[in-house]
Coordinates of C-alpha atoms in Angstrom, one line a residue:
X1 CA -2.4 40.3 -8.5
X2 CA -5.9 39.2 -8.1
X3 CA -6.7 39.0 -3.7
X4 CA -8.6 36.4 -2.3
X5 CA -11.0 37.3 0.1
X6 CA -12.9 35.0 3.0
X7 CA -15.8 35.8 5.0
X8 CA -15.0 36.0 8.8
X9 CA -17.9 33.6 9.1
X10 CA -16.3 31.6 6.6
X11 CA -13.6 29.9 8.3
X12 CA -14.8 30.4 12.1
X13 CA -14.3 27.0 14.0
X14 CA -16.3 25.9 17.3
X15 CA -15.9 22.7 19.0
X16 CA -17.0 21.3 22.7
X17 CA -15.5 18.8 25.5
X18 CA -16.9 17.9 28.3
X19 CA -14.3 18.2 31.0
X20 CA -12.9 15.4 33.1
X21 CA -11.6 15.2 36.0
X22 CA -8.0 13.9 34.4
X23 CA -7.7 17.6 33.4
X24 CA -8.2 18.9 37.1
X25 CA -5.8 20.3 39.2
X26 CA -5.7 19.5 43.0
X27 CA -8.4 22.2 43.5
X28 CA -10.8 20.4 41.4
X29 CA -10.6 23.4 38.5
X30 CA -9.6 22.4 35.0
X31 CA -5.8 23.3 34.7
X32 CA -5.0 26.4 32.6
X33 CA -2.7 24.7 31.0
X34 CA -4.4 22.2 29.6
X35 CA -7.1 25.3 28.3
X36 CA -4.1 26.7 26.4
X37 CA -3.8 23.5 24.6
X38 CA -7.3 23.5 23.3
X39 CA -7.0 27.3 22.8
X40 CA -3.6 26.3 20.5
X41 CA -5.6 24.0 18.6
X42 CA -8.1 26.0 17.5
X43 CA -6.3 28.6 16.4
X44 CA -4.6 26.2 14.2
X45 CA -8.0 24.8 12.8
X46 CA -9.6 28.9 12.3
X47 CA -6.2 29.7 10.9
X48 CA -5.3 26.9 9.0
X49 CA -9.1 26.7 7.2
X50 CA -8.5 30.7 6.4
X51 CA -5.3 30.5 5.0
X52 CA -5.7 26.7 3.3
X53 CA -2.4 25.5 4.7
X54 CA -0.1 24.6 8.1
X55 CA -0.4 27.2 10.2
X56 CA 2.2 27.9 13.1
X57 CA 1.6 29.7 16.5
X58 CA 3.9 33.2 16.5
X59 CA 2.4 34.4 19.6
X60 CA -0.1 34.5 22.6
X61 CA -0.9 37.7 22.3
X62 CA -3.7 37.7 25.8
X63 CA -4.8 35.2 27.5
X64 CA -7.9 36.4 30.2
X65 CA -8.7 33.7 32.3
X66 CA -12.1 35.3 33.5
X67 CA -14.0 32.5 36.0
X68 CA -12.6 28.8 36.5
X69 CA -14.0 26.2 34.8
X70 CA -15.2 22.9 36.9
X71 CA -14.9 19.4 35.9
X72 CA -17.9 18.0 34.3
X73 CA -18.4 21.1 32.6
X74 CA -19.3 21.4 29.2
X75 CA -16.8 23.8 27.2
X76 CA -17.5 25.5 24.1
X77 CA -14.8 27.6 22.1
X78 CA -15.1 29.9 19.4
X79 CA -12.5 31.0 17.2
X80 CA -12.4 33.3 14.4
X81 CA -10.1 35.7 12.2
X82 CA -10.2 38.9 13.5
X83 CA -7.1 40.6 11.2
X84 CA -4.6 39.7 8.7
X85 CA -1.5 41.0 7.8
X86 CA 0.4 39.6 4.6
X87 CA 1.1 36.3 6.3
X88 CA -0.1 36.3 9.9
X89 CA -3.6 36.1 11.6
X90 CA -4.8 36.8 14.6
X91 CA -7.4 34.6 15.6
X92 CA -9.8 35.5 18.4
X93 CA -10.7 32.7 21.1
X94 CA -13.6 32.7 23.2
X95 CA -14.3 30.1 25.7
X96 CA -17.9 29.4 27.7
X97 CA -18.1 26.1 30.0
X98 CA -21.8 24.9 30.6
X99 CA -23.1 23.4 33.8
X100 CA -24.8 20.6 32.4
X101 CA -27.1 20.0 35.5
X102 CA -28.5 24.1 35.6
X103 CA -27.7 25.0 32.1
X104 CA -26.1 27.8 33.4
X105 CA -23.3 29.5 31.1
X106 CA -20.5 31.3 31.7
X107 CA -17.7 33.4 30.4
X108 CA -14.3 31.6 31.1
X109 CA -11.4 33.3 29.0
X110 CA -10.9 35.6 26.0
X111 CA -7.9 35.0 23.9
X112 CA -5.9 36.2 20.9
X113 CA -3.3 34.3 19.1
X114 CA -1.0 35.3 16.2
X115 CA -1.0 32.4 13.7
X116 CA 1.7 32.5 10.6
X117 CA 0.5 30.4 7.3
X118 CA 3.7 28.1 6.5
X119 CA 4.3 26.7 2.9
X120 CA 5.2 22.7 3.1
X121 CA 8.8 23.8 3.2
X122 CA 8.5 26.0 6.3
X123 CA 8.5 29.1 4.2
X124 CA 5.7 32.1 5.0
X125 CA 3.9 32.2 2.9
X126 CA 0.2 34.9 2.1
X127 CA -3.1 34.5 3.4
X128 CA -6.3 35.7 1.6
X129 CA -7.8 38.8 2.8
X130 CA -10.5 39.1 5.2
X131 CA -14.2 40.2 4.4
X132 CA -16.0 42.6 7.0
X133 CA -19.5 41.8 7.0
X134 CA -20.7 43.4 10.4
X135 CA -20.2 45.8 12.4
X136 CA -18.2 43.2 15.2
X137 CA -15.8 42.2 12.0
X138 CA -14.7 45.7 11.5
X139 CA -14.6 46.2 15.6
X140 CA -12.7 43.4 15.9
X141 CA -10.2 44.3 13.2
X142 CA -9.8 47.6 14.5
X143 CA -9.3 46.6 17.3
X144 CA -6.3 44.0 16.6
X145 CA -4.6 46.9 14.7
X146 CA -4.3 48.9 17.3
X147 CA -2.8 46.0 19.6
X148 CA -0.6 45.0 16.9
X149 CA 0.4 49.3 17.2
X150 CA 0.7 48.6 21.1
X151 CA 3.0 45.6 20.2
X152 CA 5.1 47.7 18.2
X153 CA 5.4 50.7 20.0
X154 CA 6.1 48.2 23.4
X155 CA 9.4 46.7 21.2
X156 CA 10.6 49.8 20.2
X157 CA 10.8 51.3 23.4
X158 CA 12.5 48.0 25.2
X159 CA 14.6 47.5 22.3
X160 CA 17.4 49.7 23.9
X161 CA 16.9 49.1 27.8
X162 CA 20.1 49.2 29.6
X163 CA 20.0 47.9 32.8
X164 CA 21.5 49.6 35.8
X165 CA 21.6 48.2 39.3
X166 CA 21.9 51.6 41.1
X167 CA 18.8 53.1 39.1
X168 CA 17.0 49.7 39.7
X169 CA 17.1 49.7 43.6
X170 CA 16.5 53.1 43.4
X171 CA 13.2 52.4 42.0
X172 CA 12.3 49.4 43.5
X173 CA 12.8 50.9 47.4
X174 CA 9.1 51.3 47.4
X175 CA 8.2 47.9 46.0
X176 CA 7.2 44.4 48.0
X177 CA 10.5 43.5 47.9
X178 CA 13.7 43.0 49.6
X179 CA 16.9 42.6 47.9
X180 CA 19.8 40.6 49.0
X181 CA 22.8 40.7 46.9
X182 CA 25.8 38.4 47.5

């Protein structure tokens, strides 16, 4: 079977919005909800361009919210492919917002999602492989496998937590917190 391989640089997506003040929160800062939209629509576009169909959001893998971004900002985002498995992607987000006025810029929020390529009837279907071309591509690769280890390792050792509420208040007595069972 002959693999397809895309350039990193290949299916990268960027796109700006100025922000207005309908997507403020009562402290005047753009709502972090409403940057997790955004964030979920690139990752569809950088996914979906790599893989060349629908893509679906498997999981938010981090989401840094670094320094708040103001209304009437300019925000830029960059997304790109930084690993593939056999059907997934994770596609790294970065996010700058622009004063407009100063032209000063800033670093708002790093992100990685986990993007699955979907066949028109919903099955998974595979992606084509990813090109390295710098020395970032391989960092970045390297470093999504060993998060997707970290992920692994994290499920296996929850999959079999039992819960006990004499051990739990026992460990808890030294936490910020006061229990009060009924």
């Amino acid at each position: 079977m002959h693999t397809i391989f895309k350039k990193v640089s290949e299916t990268a997506v960027t796109f700006s919005e100025l922000m207005l003040p309908s997507t403020s929160n009562f402290n005047g800062k753009v709502h972090g909800g409403y940057i997790l939209s955004l964030m979920d629509q690139i990752a569809f576009a950088c996914a979906s361009k790599h893989s060349g169909t629908y893509c679906v959001t498997a999981s938010v893998d981090t989401v840094n919210f670094l320094n708040p971004i103001e209304v009437g900002e300019l925000v830029t985002m960059k997304a790109c492919i930084n690993y593939v498995g056999n059907t997934s992607m994770v596609v790294g987000i970065r996010i700058d917002s622009e004063n407009i006025q100063t032209g000063k810029i800033k670093h708002c929020n790093s992100s990685y999602f986990t993007m699955v390529a979907r066949s028109q009837n919903g099955k998974s279907v595979p992606v084509p492989g990813l090109l390295l071309t710098s020395k970032n591509d391989v960092r970045r690769f390297t470093r999504s496998m060993q998060q997707k280890a970290l992920a692994k390792q994290y499920k296996e050792l929850t999959k079999n937590f039992k819960f006990d509420i004499i051990d739990a208040v026992q460990k808890l007595k030294d936490e910020k917190v006061k229990i009060d069972l009924l």
